[in-house]
PDB file of N, CA and C in Angstrom:
ATOM      1  N   UNK E 205       7.942  10.049   6.252  1.00 74.00           N
ATOM      2  CA  UNK E 205       7.751   9.347   4.995  1.00 74.00           C
ATOM      3  C   UNK E 205       9.121   8.902   4.470  1.00 74.00           C
ATOM      4  N   UNK E 206       9.262   7.605   4.247  1.00 85.00           N
ATOM      5  CA  UNK E 206      10.553   7.052   3.846  1.00 85.00           C
ATOM      6  C   UNK E 206      11.041   7.649   2.529  1.00 85.00           C
ATOM      7  N   UNK E 207      10.141   7.916   1.599  1.00 89.00           N
ATOM      8  CA  UNK E 207      10.552   8.447   0.297  1.00 89.00           C
ATOM      9  C   UNK E 207      11.325   9.754   0.437  1.00 89.00           C
ATOM     10  N   UNK E 208      10.862  10.649   1.300  1.00 91.00           N
ATOM     11  CA  UNK E 208      11.584  11.906   1.525  1.00 91.00           C
ATOM     12  C   UNK E 208      12.946  11.649   2.164  1.00 91.00           C
ATOM     13  N   UNK E 209      12.993  10.696   3.080  1.00 93.00           N
ATOM     14  CA  UNK E 209      14.257  10.353   3.728  1.00 93.00           C
ATOM     15  C   UNK E 209      15.256   9.770   2.734  1.00 93.00           C
ATOM     16  N   UNK E 210      14.759   8.988   1.779  1.00 95.00           N
ATOM     17  CA  UNK E 210      15.644   8.447   0.741  1.00 95.00           C
ATOM     18  C   UNK E 210      16.296   9.568  -0.057  1.00 95.00           C
ATOM     19  N   UNK E 211      15.504  10.544  -0.448  1.00 95.00           N
ATOM     20  CA  UNK E 211      16.044  11.683  -1.201  1.00 95.00           C
ATOM     21  C   UNK E 211      17.083  12.415  -0.360  1.00 95.00           C
ATOM     22  N   UNK E 212      16.771  12.642   0.921  1.00 96.00           N
ATOM     23  CA  UNK E 212      17.706  13.343   1.799  1.00 96.00           C
ATOM     24  C   UNK E 212      19.026  12.586   1.945  1.00 96.00           C
ATOM     25  N   UNK E 213      18.963  11.276   2.081  1.00 96.00           N
ATOM     26  CA  UNK E 213      20.183  10.477   2.264  1.00 96.00           C
ATOM     27  C   UNK E 213      21.013  10.370   0.996  1.00 96.00           C
ATOM     28  N   UNK E 214      20.346  10.244  -0.142  1.00 98.00           N
ATOM     29  CA  UNK E 214      21.053   9.920  -1.379  1.00 98.00           C
ATOM     30  C   UNK E 214      21.439  11.128  -2.229  1.00 98.00           C
ATOM     31  N   UNK E 215      20.720  12.230  -2.112  1.00 98.00           N
ATOM     32  CA  UNK E 215      20.980  13.402  -2.963  1.00 98.00           C
ATOM     33  C   UNK E 215      22.416  13.907  -2.914  1.00 98.00           C
ATOM     34  N   UNK E 216      23.067  13.939  -1.741  1.00 98.00           N
ATOM     35  CA  UNK E 216      24.449  14.435  -1.720  1.00 98.00           C
ATOM     36  C   UNK E 216      25.416  13.612  -2.576  1.00 98.00           C
ATOM     37  N   UNK E 217      25.081  12.361  -2.853  1.00 98.00           N
ATOM     38  CA  UNK E 217      25.970  11.508  -3.650  1.00 98.00           C
ATOM     39  C   UNK E 217      25.984  11.887  -5.125  1.00 98.00           C
ATOM     40  N   UNK E 218      24.882  12.496  -5.604  1.00 98.00           N
ATOM     41  CA  UNK E 218      24.721  12.754  -7.042  1.00 98.00           C
ATOM     42  C   UNK E 218      24.203  14.166  -7.317  1.00 98.00           C
ATOM     43  N   UNK E 219      24.530  15.102  -6.444  1.00 98.00           N
ATOM     44  CA  UNK E 219      24.091  16.495  -6.619  1.00 98.00           C
ATOM     45  C   UNK E 219      22.589  16.595  -6.865  1.00 98.00           C
ATOM     46  N   UNK E 220      21.813  15.804  -6.123  1.00 97.00           N
ATOM     47  CA  UNK E 220      20.359  15.887  -6.210  1.00 97.00           C
ATOM     48  C   UNK E 220      19.709  15.074  -7.308  1.00 97.00           C
ATOM     49  N   UNK E 221      20.483  14.329  -8.079  1.00 98.00           N
ATOM     50  CA  UNK E 221      19.904  13.563  -9.200  1.00 98.00           C
ATOM     51  C   UNK E 221      19.395  12.205  -8.716  1.00 98.00           C
ATOM     52  N   UNK E 222      18.352  12.256  -7.899  1.00 98.00           N
ATOM     53  CA  UNK E 222      17.664  11.066  -7.398  1.00 98.00           C
ATOM     54  C   UNK E 222      16.243  11.131  -7.931  1.00 98.00           C
ATOM     55  N   UNK E 223      15.823  10.081  -8.624  1.00 98.00           N
ATOM     56  CA  UNK E 223      14.513  10.086  -9.277  1.00 98.00           C
ATOM     57  C   UNK E 223      13.721   8.852  -8.865  1.00 98.00           C
ATOM     58  N   UNK E 224      12.409   8.998  -8.789  1.00 97.00           N
ATOM     59  CA  UNK E 224      11.518   7.869  -8.531  1.00 97.00           C
ATOM     60  C   UNK E 224      10.926   7.402  -9.844  1.00 97.00           C
ATOM     61  N   UNK E 225      10.930   6.111 -10.063  1.00 95.00           N
ATOM     62  CA  UNK E 225      10.334   5.528 -11.262  1.00 95.00           C
ATOM     63  C   UNK E 225      11.277   5.533 -12.440  1.00 95.00           C
ATOM     64  N   UNK E 226      11.360   6.672 -13.115  1.00 95.00           N
ATOM     65  CA  UNK E 226      12.177   6.809 -14.319  1.00 95.00           C
ATOM     66  C   UNK E 226      12.849   8.177 -14.284  1.00 95.00           C
ATOM     67  N   UNK E 227      14.104   8.228 -14.682  1.00 96.00           N
ATOM     68  CA  UNK E 227      14.796   9.518 -14.779  1.00 96.00           C
ATOM     69  C   UNK E 227      14.276  10.275 -15.993  1.00 96.00           C
ATOM     70  N   UNK E 228      14.191  11.597 -15.892  1.00 95.00           N
ATOM     71  CA  UNK E 228      13.765  12.379 -17.053  1.00 95.00           C
ATOM     72  C   UNK E 228      14.744  12.214 -18.214  1.00 95.00           C
ATOM     73  N   UNK E 229      14.240  12.322 -19.401  1.00 91.00           N
ATOM     74  CA  UNK E 229      15.096  12.226 -20.584  1.00 91.00           C
ATOM     75  C   UNK E 229      16.177  13.296 -20.516  1.00 91.00           C
ATOM     76  N   UNK E 230      17.405  12.893 -20.766  1.00 92.00           N
ATOM     77  CA  UNK E 230      18.522  13.827 -20.768  1.00 92.00           C
ATOM     78  C   UNK E 230      19.089  14.141 -19.394  1.00 92.00           C
ATOM     79  N   UNK E 231      18.623  13.458 -18.344  1.00 95.00           N
ATOM     80  CA  UNK E 231      19.151  13.710 -17.000  1.00 95.00           C
ATOM     81  C   UNK E 231      20.648  13.392 -16.969  1.00 95.00           C
ATOM     82  N   UNK E 232      21.390  14.238 -16.277  1.00 97.00           N
ATOM     83  CA  UNK E 232      22.848  14.097 -16.211  1.00 97.00           C
ATOM     84  C   UNK E 232      23.248  12.822 -15.464  1.00 97.00           C
ATOM     85  N   UNK E 233      24.457  12.380 -15.718  1.00 97.00           N
ATOM     86  CA  UNK E 233      25.043  11.198 -15.074  1.00 97.00           C
ATOM     87  C   UNK E 233      26.097  11.645 -14.071  1.00 97.00           C
ATOM     88  N   UNK E 234      26.400  10.860 -13.074  1.00 98.00           N
ATOM     89  CA  UNK E 234      25.669   9.676 -12.655  1.00 98.00           C
ATOM     90  C   UNK E 234      24.371  10.074 -11.965  1.00 98.00           C
ATOM     91  N   UNK E 235      23.484   9.082 -11.798  1.00 98.00           N
ATOM     92  CA  UNK E 235      22.194   9.353 -11.169  1.00 98.00           C
ATOM     93  C   UNK E 235      21.694   8.091 -10.480  1.00 98.00           C
ATOM     94  N   UNK E 236      20.730   8.285  -9.599  1.00 99.00           N
ATOM     95  CA  UNK E 236      20.098   7.174  -8.892  1.00 99.00           C
ATOM     96  C   UNK E 236      18.615   7.157  -9.220  1.00 99.00           C
ATOM     97  N   UNK E 237      18.083   5.962  -9.451  1.00 98.00           N
ATOM     98  CA  UNK E 237      16.660   5.806  -9.742  1.00 98.00           C
ATOM     99  C   UNK E 237      16.089   4.790  -8.757  1.00 98.00           C
ATOM    100  N   UNK E 238      14.995   5.189  -8.107  1.00 98.00           N
ATOM    101  CA  UNK E 238      14.344   4.357  -7.097  1.00 98.00           C
ATOM    102  C   UNK E 238      13.002   3.883  -7.631  1.00 98.00           C
ATOM    103  N   UNK E 239      12.740   2.598  -7.470  1.00 97.00           N
ATOM    104  CA  UNK E 239      11.429   2.042  -7.807  1.00 97.00           C
ATOM    105  C   UNK E 239      10.907   1.272  -6.608  1.00 97.00           C
ATOM    106  N   UNK E 240       9.644   1.502  -6.277  1.00 94.00           N
ATOM    107  CA  UNK E 240       9.014   0.742  -5.206  1.00 94.00           C
ATOM    108  C   UNK E 240       8.676  -0.648  -5.722  1.00 94.00           C
ATOM    109  N   UNK E 241       9.115  -1.662  -4.994  1.00 95.00           N
ATOM    110  CA  UNK E 241       8.832  -3.051  -5.354  1.00 95.00           C
ATOM    111  C   UNK E 241       7.590  -3.527  -4.613  1.00 95.00           C
ATOM    112  N   UNK E 242       7.552  -3.295  -3.297  1.00 89.00           N
ATOM    113  CA  UNK E 242       6.391  -3.698  -2.506  1.00 89.00           C
ATOM    114  C   UNK E 242       6.446  -3.040  -1.141  1.00 89.00           C
ATOM    115  N   UNK E 243       5.339  -3.102  -0.460  1.00 80.00           N
ATOM    116  CA  UNK E 243       5.240  -2.651   0.918  1.00 80.00           C
ATOM    117  C   UNK E 243       4.362  -3.630   1.670  1.00 80.00           C
ATOM    118  N   UNK E 244       4.605  -3.777   2.957  1.00 78.00           N
ATOM    119  CA  UNK E 244       3.769  -4.684   3.729  1.00 78.00           C
ATOM    120  C   UNK E 244       3.585  -4.140   5.136  1.00 78.00           C
ATOM    121  N   UNK E 245       2.528  -4.603   5.766  1.00 76.00           N
ATOM    122  CA  UNK E 245       2.231  -4.223   7.143  1.00 76.00           C
ATOM    123  C   UNK E 245       2.022  -5.489   7.959  1.00 76.00           C
ATOM    124  N   UNK E 246       2.289  -5.392   9.242  1.00 76.00           N
ATOM    125  CA  UNK E 246       2.134  -6.539  10.128  1.00 76.00           C
ATOM    126  C   UNK E 246       0.793  -6.525  10.836  1.00 76.00           C
ATOM    127  N   UNK E 247       0.219  -7.698  10.981  1.00 81.00           N
ATOM    128  CA  UNK E 247      -1.071  -7.835  11.653  1.00 81.00           C
ATOM    129  C   UNK E 247      -1.003  -8.939  12.702  1.00 81.00           C
ATOM    130  N   UNK E 248      -1.779  -8.757  13.756  1.00 80.00           N
ATOM    131  CA  UNK E 248      -2.008  -9.796  14.755  1.00 80.00           C
ATOM    132  C   UNK E 248      -3.499 -10.102  14.751  1.00 80.00           C
ATOM    133  N   UNK E 249      -3.940 -10.963  15.629  1.00 83.00           N
ATOM    134  CA  UNK E 249      -5.366 -11.278  15.702  1.00 83.00           C
ATOM    135  C   UNK E 249      -6.213 -10.058  16.048  1.00 83.00           C
ATOM    136  N   UNK E 250      -5.607  -9.075  16.703  1.00 83.00           N
ATOM    137  CA  UNK E 250      -6.362  -7.876  17.073  1.00 83.00           C
ATOM    138  C   UNK E 250      -6.217  -6.741  16.062  1.00 83.00           C
ATOM    139  N   UNK E 251      -5.561  -6.989  14.933  1.00 80.00           N
ATOM    140  CA  UNK E 251      -5.450  -5.962  13.895  1.00 80.00           C
ATOM    141  C   UNK E 251      -4.014  -5.566  13.616  1.00 80.00           C
ATOM    142  N   UNK E 252      -3.865  -4.403  12.972  1.00 79.00           N
ATOM    143  CA  UNK E 252      -2.546  -3.906  12.587  1.00 79.00           C
ATOM    144  C   UNK E 252      -1.689  -3.712  13.819  1.00 79.00           C
ATOM    145  N   UNK E 253      -0.467  -4.246  13.790  1.00 75.00           N
ATOM    146  CA  UNK E 253       0.419  -4.150  14.951  1.00 75.00           C
ATOM    147  C   UNK E 253       1.342  -2.937  14.905  1.00 75.00           C
ATOM    148  N   UNK E 254       1.175  -2.088  13.897  1.00 70.00           N
ATOM    149  CA  UNK E 254       1.975  -0.872  13.791  1.00 70.00           C
ATOM    150  C   UNK E 254       3.248  -1.029  12.983  1.00 70.00           C
ATOM    151  N   UNK E 255       3.579  -2.250  12.603  1.00 70.00           N
ATOM    152  CA  UNK E 255       4.804  -2.455  11.830  1.00 70.00           C
ATOM    153  C   UNK E 255       4.524  -2.352  10.333  1.00 70.00           C
ATOM    154  N   UNK E 256       5.545  -1.959   9.607  1.00 77.00           N
ATOM    155  CA  UNK E 256       5.438  -1.897   8.153  1.00 77.00           C
ATOM    156  C   UNK E 256       6.846  -1.911   7.574  1.00 77.00           C
ATOM    157  N   UNK E 257       6.936  -2.267   6.313  1.00 85.00           N
ATOM    158  CA  UNK E 257       8.219  -2.162   5.634  1.00 85.00           C
ATOM    159  C   UNK E 257       7.986  -1.807   4.172  1.00 85.00           C
ATOM    160  N   UNK E 258       9.040  -1.392   3.528  1.00 90.00           N
ATOM    161  CA  UNK E 258       8.994  -0.977   2.132  1.00 90.00           C
ATOM    162  C   UNK E 258      10.181  -1.619   1.429  1.00 90.00           C
ATOM    163  N   UNK E 259       9.932  -2.253   0.296  1.00 95.00           N
ATOM    164  CA  UNK E 259      11.011  -2.823  -0.501  1.00 95.00           C
ATOM    165  C   UNK E 259      11.175  -1.974  -1.752  1.00 95.00           C
ATOM    166  N   UNK E 260      12.404  -1.534  -1.986  1.00 97.00           N
ATOM    167  CA  UNK E 260      12.699  -0.692  -3.147  1.00 97.00           C
ATOM    168  C   UNK E 260      13.836  -1.300  -3.951  1.00 97.00           C
ATOM    169  N   UNK E 261      13.887  -0.925  -5.211  1.00 98.00           N
ATOM    170  CA  UNK E 261      15.052  -1.205  -6.046  1.00 98.00           C
ATOM    171  C   UNK E 261      15.755   0.121  -6.263  1.00 98.00           C
ATOM    172  N   UNK E 262      17.044   0.151  -5.997  1.00 99.00           N
ATOM    173  CA  UNK E 262      17.844   1.357  -6.171  1.00 99.00           C
ATOM    174  C   UNK E 262      18.888   1.084  -7.246  1.00 99.00           C
ATOM    175  N   UNK E 263      18.758   1.775  -8.365  1.00 99.00           N
ATOM    176  CA  UNK E 263      19.667   1.591  -9.497  1.00 99.00           C
ATOM    177  C   UNK E 263      20.610   2.780  -9.595  1.00 99.00           C
ATOM    178  N   UNK E 264      21.902   2.483  -9.633  1.00 99.00           N
ATOM    179  CA  UNK E 264      22.934   3.498  -9.843  1.00 99.00           C
ATOM    180  C   UNK E 264      23.312   3.467 -11.320  1.00 99.00           C
ATOM    181  N   UNK E 265      23.151   4.594 -12.001  1.00 98.00           N
ATOM    182  CA  UNK E 265      23.417   4.687 -13.441  1.00 98.00           C
ATOM    183  C   UNK E 265      24.653   5.533 -13.690  1.00 98.00           C
ATOM    184  N   UNK E 266      25.437   5.131 -14.683  1.00 98.00           N
ATOM    185  CA  UNK E 266      26.618   5.894 -15.046  1.00 98.00           C
ATOM    186  C   UNK E 266      27.024   5.648 -16.483  1.00 98.00           C
ATOM    187  N   UNK E 267      27.952   6.472 -16.957  1.00 98.00           N
ATOM    188  CA  UNK E 267      28.441   6.357 -18.335  1.00 98.00           C
ATOM    189  C   UNK E 267      29.456   5.230 -18.490  1.00 98.00           C
ATOM    190  N   UNK E 268      29.948   4.704 -17.367  1.00 98.00           N
ATOM    191  CA  UNK E 268      30.836   3.541 -17.406  1.00 98.00           C
ATOM    192  C   UNK E 268      30.396   2.584 -16.304  1.00 98.00           C
ATOM    193  N   UNK E 269      30.790   1.328 -16.458  1.00 98.00           N
ATOM    194  CA  UNK E 269      30.456   0.342 -15.429  1.00 98.00           C
ATOM    195  C   UNK E 269      31.095   0.730 -14.102  1.00 98.00           C
ATOM    196  N   UNK E 270      32.344   1.189 -14.135  1.00 99.00           N
ATOM    197  CA  UNK E 270      33.032   1.575 -12.908  1.00 99.00           C
ATOM    198  C   UNK E 270      32.322   2.735 -12.214  1.00 99.00           C
ATOM    199  N   UNK E 271      31.832   3.701 -12.984  1.00 99.00           N
ATOM    200  CA  UNK E 271      31.100   4.828 -12.400  1.00 99.00           C
ATOM    201  C   UNK E 271      29.825   4.335 -11.712  1.00 99.00           C
ATOM    202  N   UNK E 272      29.077   3.451 -12.364  1.00 99.00           N
ATOM    203  CA  UNK E 272      27.847   2.916 -11.778  1.00 99.00           C
ATOM    204  C   UNK E 272      28.156   2.063 -10.546  1.00 99.00           C
ATOM    205  N   UNK E 273      29.193   1.243 -10.623  1.00 99.00           N
ATOM    206  CA  UNK E 273      29.572   0.375  -9.509  1.00 99.00           C
ATOM    207  C   UNK E 273      30.013   1.190  -8.295  1.00 99.00           C
ATOM    208  N   UNK E 274      30.803   2.223  -8.529  1.00 99.00           N
ATOM    209  CA  UNK E 274      31.263   3.087  -7.440  1.00 99.00           C
ATOM    210  C   UNK E 274      30.086   3.782  -6.773  1.00 99.00           C
ATOM    211  N   UNK E 275      29.174   4.326  -7.580  1.00 99.00           N
ATOM    212  CA  UNK E 275      28.000   4.999  -7.028  1.00 99.00           C
ATOM    213  C   UNK E 275      27.123   4.017  -6.254  1.00 99.00           C
ATOM    214  N   UNK E 276      26.956   2.811  -6.765  1.00 99.00           N
ATOM    215  CA  UNK E 276      26.156   1.804  -6.057  1.00 99.00           C
ATOM    216  C   UNK E 276      26.768   1.491  -4.693  1.00 99.00           C
ATOM    217  N   UNK E 277      28.094   1.447  -4.620  1.00 98.00           N
ATOM    218  CA  UNK E 277      28.766   1.216  -3.343  1.00 98.00           C
ATOM    219  C   UNK E 277      28.564   2.361  -2.368  1.00 98.00           C
ATOM    220  N   UNK E 278      28.642   3.591  -2.867  1.00 99.00           N
ATOM    221  CA  UNK E 278      28.397   4.759  -2.019  1.00 99.00           C
ATOM    222  C   UNK E 278      26.953   4.769  -1.525  1.00 99.00           C
ATOM    223  N   UNK E 279      26.030   4.425  -2.418  1.00 99.00           N
ATOM    224  CA  UNK E 279      24.618   4.371  -2.042  1.00 99.00           C
ATOM    225  C   UNK E 279      24.383   3.269  -1.010  1.00 99.00           C
ATOM    226  N   UNK E 280      25.052   2.121  -1.175  1.00 98.00           N
ATOM    227  CA  UNK E 280      24.931   1.035  -0.201  1.00 98.00           C
ATOM    228  C   UNK E 280      25.348   1.524   1.185  1.00 98.00           C
ATOM    229  N   UNK E 281      26.460   2.232   1.256  1.00 98.00           N
ATOM    230  CA  UNK E 281      26.915   2.761   2.546  1.00 98.00           C
ATOM    231  C   UNK E 281      25.890   3.708   3.151  1.00 98.00           C
ATOM    232  N   UNK E 282      25.305   4.575   2.327  1.00 97.00           N
ATOM    233  CA  UNK E 282      24.299   5.518   2.822  1.00 97.00           C
ATOM    234  C   UNK E 282      23.021   4.801   3.254  1.00 97.00           C
ATOM    235  N   UNK E 283      22.652   3.761   2.534  1.00 97.00           N
ATOM    236  CA  UNK E 283      21.405   3.051   2.823  1.00 97.00           C
ATOM    237  C   UNK E 283      21.500   2.173   4.064  1.00 97.00           C
ATOM    238  N   UNK E 284      22.676   1.710   4.411  1.00 95.00           N
ATOM    239  CA  UNK E 284      22.799   0.747   5.505  1.00 95.00           C
ATOM    240  C   UNK E 284      23.205   1.378   6.832  1.00 95.00           C
ATOM    241  N   UNK E 285      23.192   2.691   6.900  1.00 93.00           N
ATOM    242  CA  UNK E 285      23.412   3.384   8.167  1.00 93.00           C
ATOM    243  C   UNK E 285      22.057   3.501   8.859  1.00 93.00           C
ATOM    244  N   UNK E 286      21.945   2.953  10.072  1.00 87.00           N
ATOM    245  CA  UNK E 286      20.687   3.074  10.805  1.00 87.00           C
ATOM    246  C   UNK E 286      20.469   4.530  11.182  1.00 87.00           C
ATOM    247  N   UNK E 287      19.269   5.011  10.925  1.00 88.00           N
ATOM    248  CA  UNK E 287      18.938   6.384  11.252  1.00 88.00           C
ATOM    249  C   UNK E 287      17.588   6.456  11.930  1.00 88.00           C
ATOM    250  N   UNK E 288      17.215   7.652  12.333  1.00 88.00           N
ATOM    251  CA  UNK E 288      15.905   7.844  12.938  1.00 88.00           C
ATOM    252  C   UNK E 288      14.805   7.782  11.889  1.00 88.00           C
ATOM    253  N   UNK E 289      15.167   7.943  10.618  1.00 89.00           N
ATOM    254  CA  UNK E 289      14.177   7.931   9.543  1.00 89.00           C
ATOM    255  C   UNK E 289      13.813   6.512   9.113  1.00 89.00           C
ATOM    256  N   UNK E 290      14.802   5.634   8.962  1.00 91.00           N
ATOM    257  CA  UNK E 290      14.558   4.233   8.631  1.00 91.00           C
ATOM    258  C   UNK E 290      15.824   3.421   8.845  1.00 91.00           C
ATOM    259  N   UNK E 291      15.638   2.109   8.910  1.00 92.00           N
ATOM    260  CA  UNK E 291      16.756   1.175   8.938  1.00 92.00           C
ATOM    261  C   UNK E 291      16.591   0.197   7.778  1.00 92.00           C
ATOM    262  N   UNK E 292      17.678  -0.356   7.340  1.00 95.00           N
ATOM    263  CA  UNK E 292      17.646  -1.337   6.260  1.00 95.00           C
ATOM    264  C   UNK E 292      17.670  -2.728   6.874  1.00 95.00           C
ATOM    265  N   UNK E 293      16.625  -3.499   6.573  1.00 92.00           N
ATOM    266  CA  UNK E 293      16.510  -4.843   7.120  1.00 92.00           C
ATOM    267  C   UNK E 293      17.134  -5.905   6.239  1.00 92.00           C
ATOM    268  N   UNK E 294      17.387  -5.571   4.973  1.00 95.00           N
ATOM    269  CA  UNK E 294      17.985  -6.530   4.055  1.00 95.00           C
ATOM    270  C   UNK E 294      18.384  -5.846   2.767  1.00 95.00           C
ATOM    271  N   UNK E 295      19.389  -6.407   2.093  1.00 97.00           N
ATOM    272  CA  UNK E 295      19.856  -5.859   0.817  1.00 97.00           C
ATOM    273  C   UNK E 295      20.310  -7.007  -0.070  1.00 97.00           C
ATOM    274  N   UNK E 296      19.846  -7.005  -1.303  1.00 98.00           N
ATOM    275  CA  UNK E 296      20.208  -8.040  -2.270  1.00 98.00           C
ATOM    276  C   UNK E 296      20.699  -7.384  -3.549  1.00 98.00           C
ATOM    277  N   UNK E 297      21.854  -7.827  -4.035  1.00 98.00           N
ATOM    278  CA  UNK E 297      22.396  -7.322  -5.295  1.00 98.00           C
ATOM    279  C   UNK E 297      21.614  -7.927  -6.450  1.00 98.00           C
ATOM    280  N   UNK E 298      21.249  -7.109  -7.394  1.00 98.00           N
ATOM    281  CA  UNK E 298      20.509  -7.536  -8.579  1.00 98.00           C
ATOM    282  C   UNK E 298      21.449  -7.595  -9.777  1.00 98.00           C
ATOM    283  N   UNK E 299      21.035  -8.209 -10.876  1.00 98.00           N
ATOM    284  CA  UNK E 299      21.900  -8.272 -12.062  1.00 98.00           C
ATOM    285  C   UNK E 299      22.241  -6.876 -12.599  1.00 98.00           C
ATOM    286  N   UNK E 300      23.479  -6.717 -13.041  1.00 98.00           N
ATOM    287  CA  UNK E 300      23.903  -5.466 -13.669  1.00 98.00           C
ATOM    288  C   UNK E 300      23.260  -5.355 -15.045  1.00 98.00           C
ATOM    289  N   UNK E 301      23.147  -4.106 -15.520  1.00 97.00           N
ATOM    290  CA  UNK E 301      22.526  -3.872 -16.826  1.00 97.00           C
ATOM    291  C   UNK E 301      23.392  -2.953 -17.677  1.00 97.00           C
ATOM    292  N   UNK E 302      23.239  -3.091 -18.980  1.00 98.00           N
ATOM    293  CA  UNK E 302      23.794  -2.151 -19.947  1.00 98.00           C
ATOM    294  C   UNK E 302      22.704  -1.873 -20.958  1.00 98.00           C
ATOM    295  N   UNK E 303      22.392  -0.588 -21.147  1.00 96.00           N
ATOM    296  CA  UNK E 303      21.386  -0.201 -22.135  1.00 96.00           C
ATOM    297  C   UNK E 303      22.088   0.137 -23.436  1.00 96.00           C
ATOM    298  N   UNK E 304      21.864  -0.668 -24.433  1.00 97.00           N
ATOM    299  CA  UNK E 304      22.533  -0.489 -25.715  1.00 97.00           C
ATOM    300  C   UNK E 304      22.149   0.825 -26.388  1.00 97.00           C
ATOM    301  N   UNK E 305      20.882   1.236 -26.236  1.00 94.00           N
ATOM    302  CA  UNK E 305      20.440   2.457 -26.916  1.00 94.00           C
ATOM    303  C   UNK E 305      20.991   3.726 -26.263  1.00 94.00           C
ATOM    304  N   UNK E 306      21.143   3.733 -24.930  1.00 94.00           N
ATOM    305  CA  UNK E 306      21.661   4.926 -24.249  1.00 94.00           C
ATOM    306  C   UNK E 306      23.147   4.824 -23.926  1.00 94.00           C
ATOM    307  N   UNK E 307      23.698   3.600 -24.019  1.00 96.00           N
ATOM    308  CA  UNK E 307      25.101   3.328 -23.675  1.00 96.00           C
ATOM    309  C   UNK E 307      25.383   3.595 -22.195  1.00 96.00           C
ATOM    310  N   UNK E 308      24.380   3.363 -21.340  1.00 98.00           N
ATOM    311  CA  UNK E 308      24.524   3.572 -19.904  1.00 98.00           C
ATOM    312  C   UNK E 308      24.590   2.236 -19.174  1.00 98.00           C
ATOM    313  N   UNK E 309      25.317   2.242 -18.062  1.00 99.00           N
ATOM    314  CA  UNK E 309      25.472   1.070 -17.211  1.00 99.00           C
ATOM    315  C   UNK E 309      24.679   1.272 -15.927  1.00 99.00           C
ATOM    316  N   UNK E 310      24.175   0.170 -15.372  1.00 98.00           N
ATOM    317  CA  UNK E 310      23.412   0.231 -14.134  1.00 98.00           C
ATOM    318  C   UNK E 310      23.836  -0.898 -13.204  1.00 98.00           C
ATOM    319  N   UNK E 311      24.007  -0.549 -11.928  1.00 99.00           N
ATOM    320  CA  UNK E 311      24.240  -1.521 -10.864  1.00 99.00           C
ATOM    321  C   UNK E 311      23.127  -1.299  -9.849  1.00 99.00           C
ATOM    322  N   UNK E 312      22.386  -2.362  -9.533  1.00 99.00           N
ATOM    323  CA  UNK E 312      21.187  -2.222  -8.702  1.00 99.00           C
ATOM    324  C   UNK E 312      21.220  -3.120  -7.475  1.00 99.00           C
ATOM    325  N   UNK E 313      20.570  -2.620  -6.438  1.00 99.00           N
ATOM    326  CA  UNK E 313      20.345  -3.369  -5.208  1.00 99.00           C
ATOM    327  C   UNK E 313      18.865  -3.273  -4.865  1.00 99.00           C
ATOM    328  N   UNK E 314      18.360  -4.312  -4.205  1.00 98.00           N
ATOM    329  CA  UNK E 314      17.005  -4.280  -3.661  1.00 98.00           C
ATOM    330  C   UNK E 314      17.128  -4.207  -2.147  1.00 98.00           C
ATOM    331  N   UNK E 315      16.470  -3.217  -1.550  1.00 97.00           N
ATOM    332  CA  UNK E 315      16.550  -2.978  -0.111  1.00 97.00           C
ATOM    333  C   UNK E 315      15.176  -3.141   0.521  1.00 97.00           C
ATOM    334  N   UNK E 316      15.151  -3.746   1.705  1.00 95.00           N
ATOM    335  CA  UNK E 316      13.943  -3.776   2.521  1.00 95.00           C
ATOM    336  C   UNK E 316      14.162  -2.804   3.672  1.00 95.00           C
ATOM    337  N   UNK E 317      13.265  -1.830   3.778  1.00 94.00           N
ATOM    338  CA  UNK E 317      13.413  -0.732   4.736  1.00 94.00           C
ATOM    339  C   UNK E 317      12.310  -0.782   5.783  1.00 94.00           C
ATOM    340  N   UNK E 318      12.665  -0.436   7.006  1.00 88.00           N
ATOM    341  CA  UNK E 318      11.694  -0.314   8.085  1.00 88.00           C
ATOM    342  C   UNK E 318      11.813   1.062   8.722  1.00 88.00           C
ATOM    343  N   UNK E 319      10.649   1.708   8.926  1.00 83.00           N
ATOM    344  CA  UNK E 319      10.689   3.029   9.577  1.00 83.00           C
ATOM    345  C   UNK E 319      11.032   2.905  11.059  1.00 83.00           C
TER     346      UNK E 319
END
């Protein structure tokens, strides 16, 4: 399951602070938040061909822009290493964010993963 592999690959970067969907209120910084964007499977005329992929958004959050940017770079390196668990077929940088209410910065990438 790719989701478990994501946690295994990314947890060492942030002492285990990898969350799916939304980080819990008060979660320490820096942290990574993963959201599933889409998944797809391949078909031929005879049915499912066994292929599939998963597209995720990976947001690196920090108390400063530099902290978020550095973490996003470390996460990019971890995500783009081909492994037995999955490979990254594509990566696109998304717009940076600043949350005025929390004063947190985010640098995000969208990755397409194949098992």
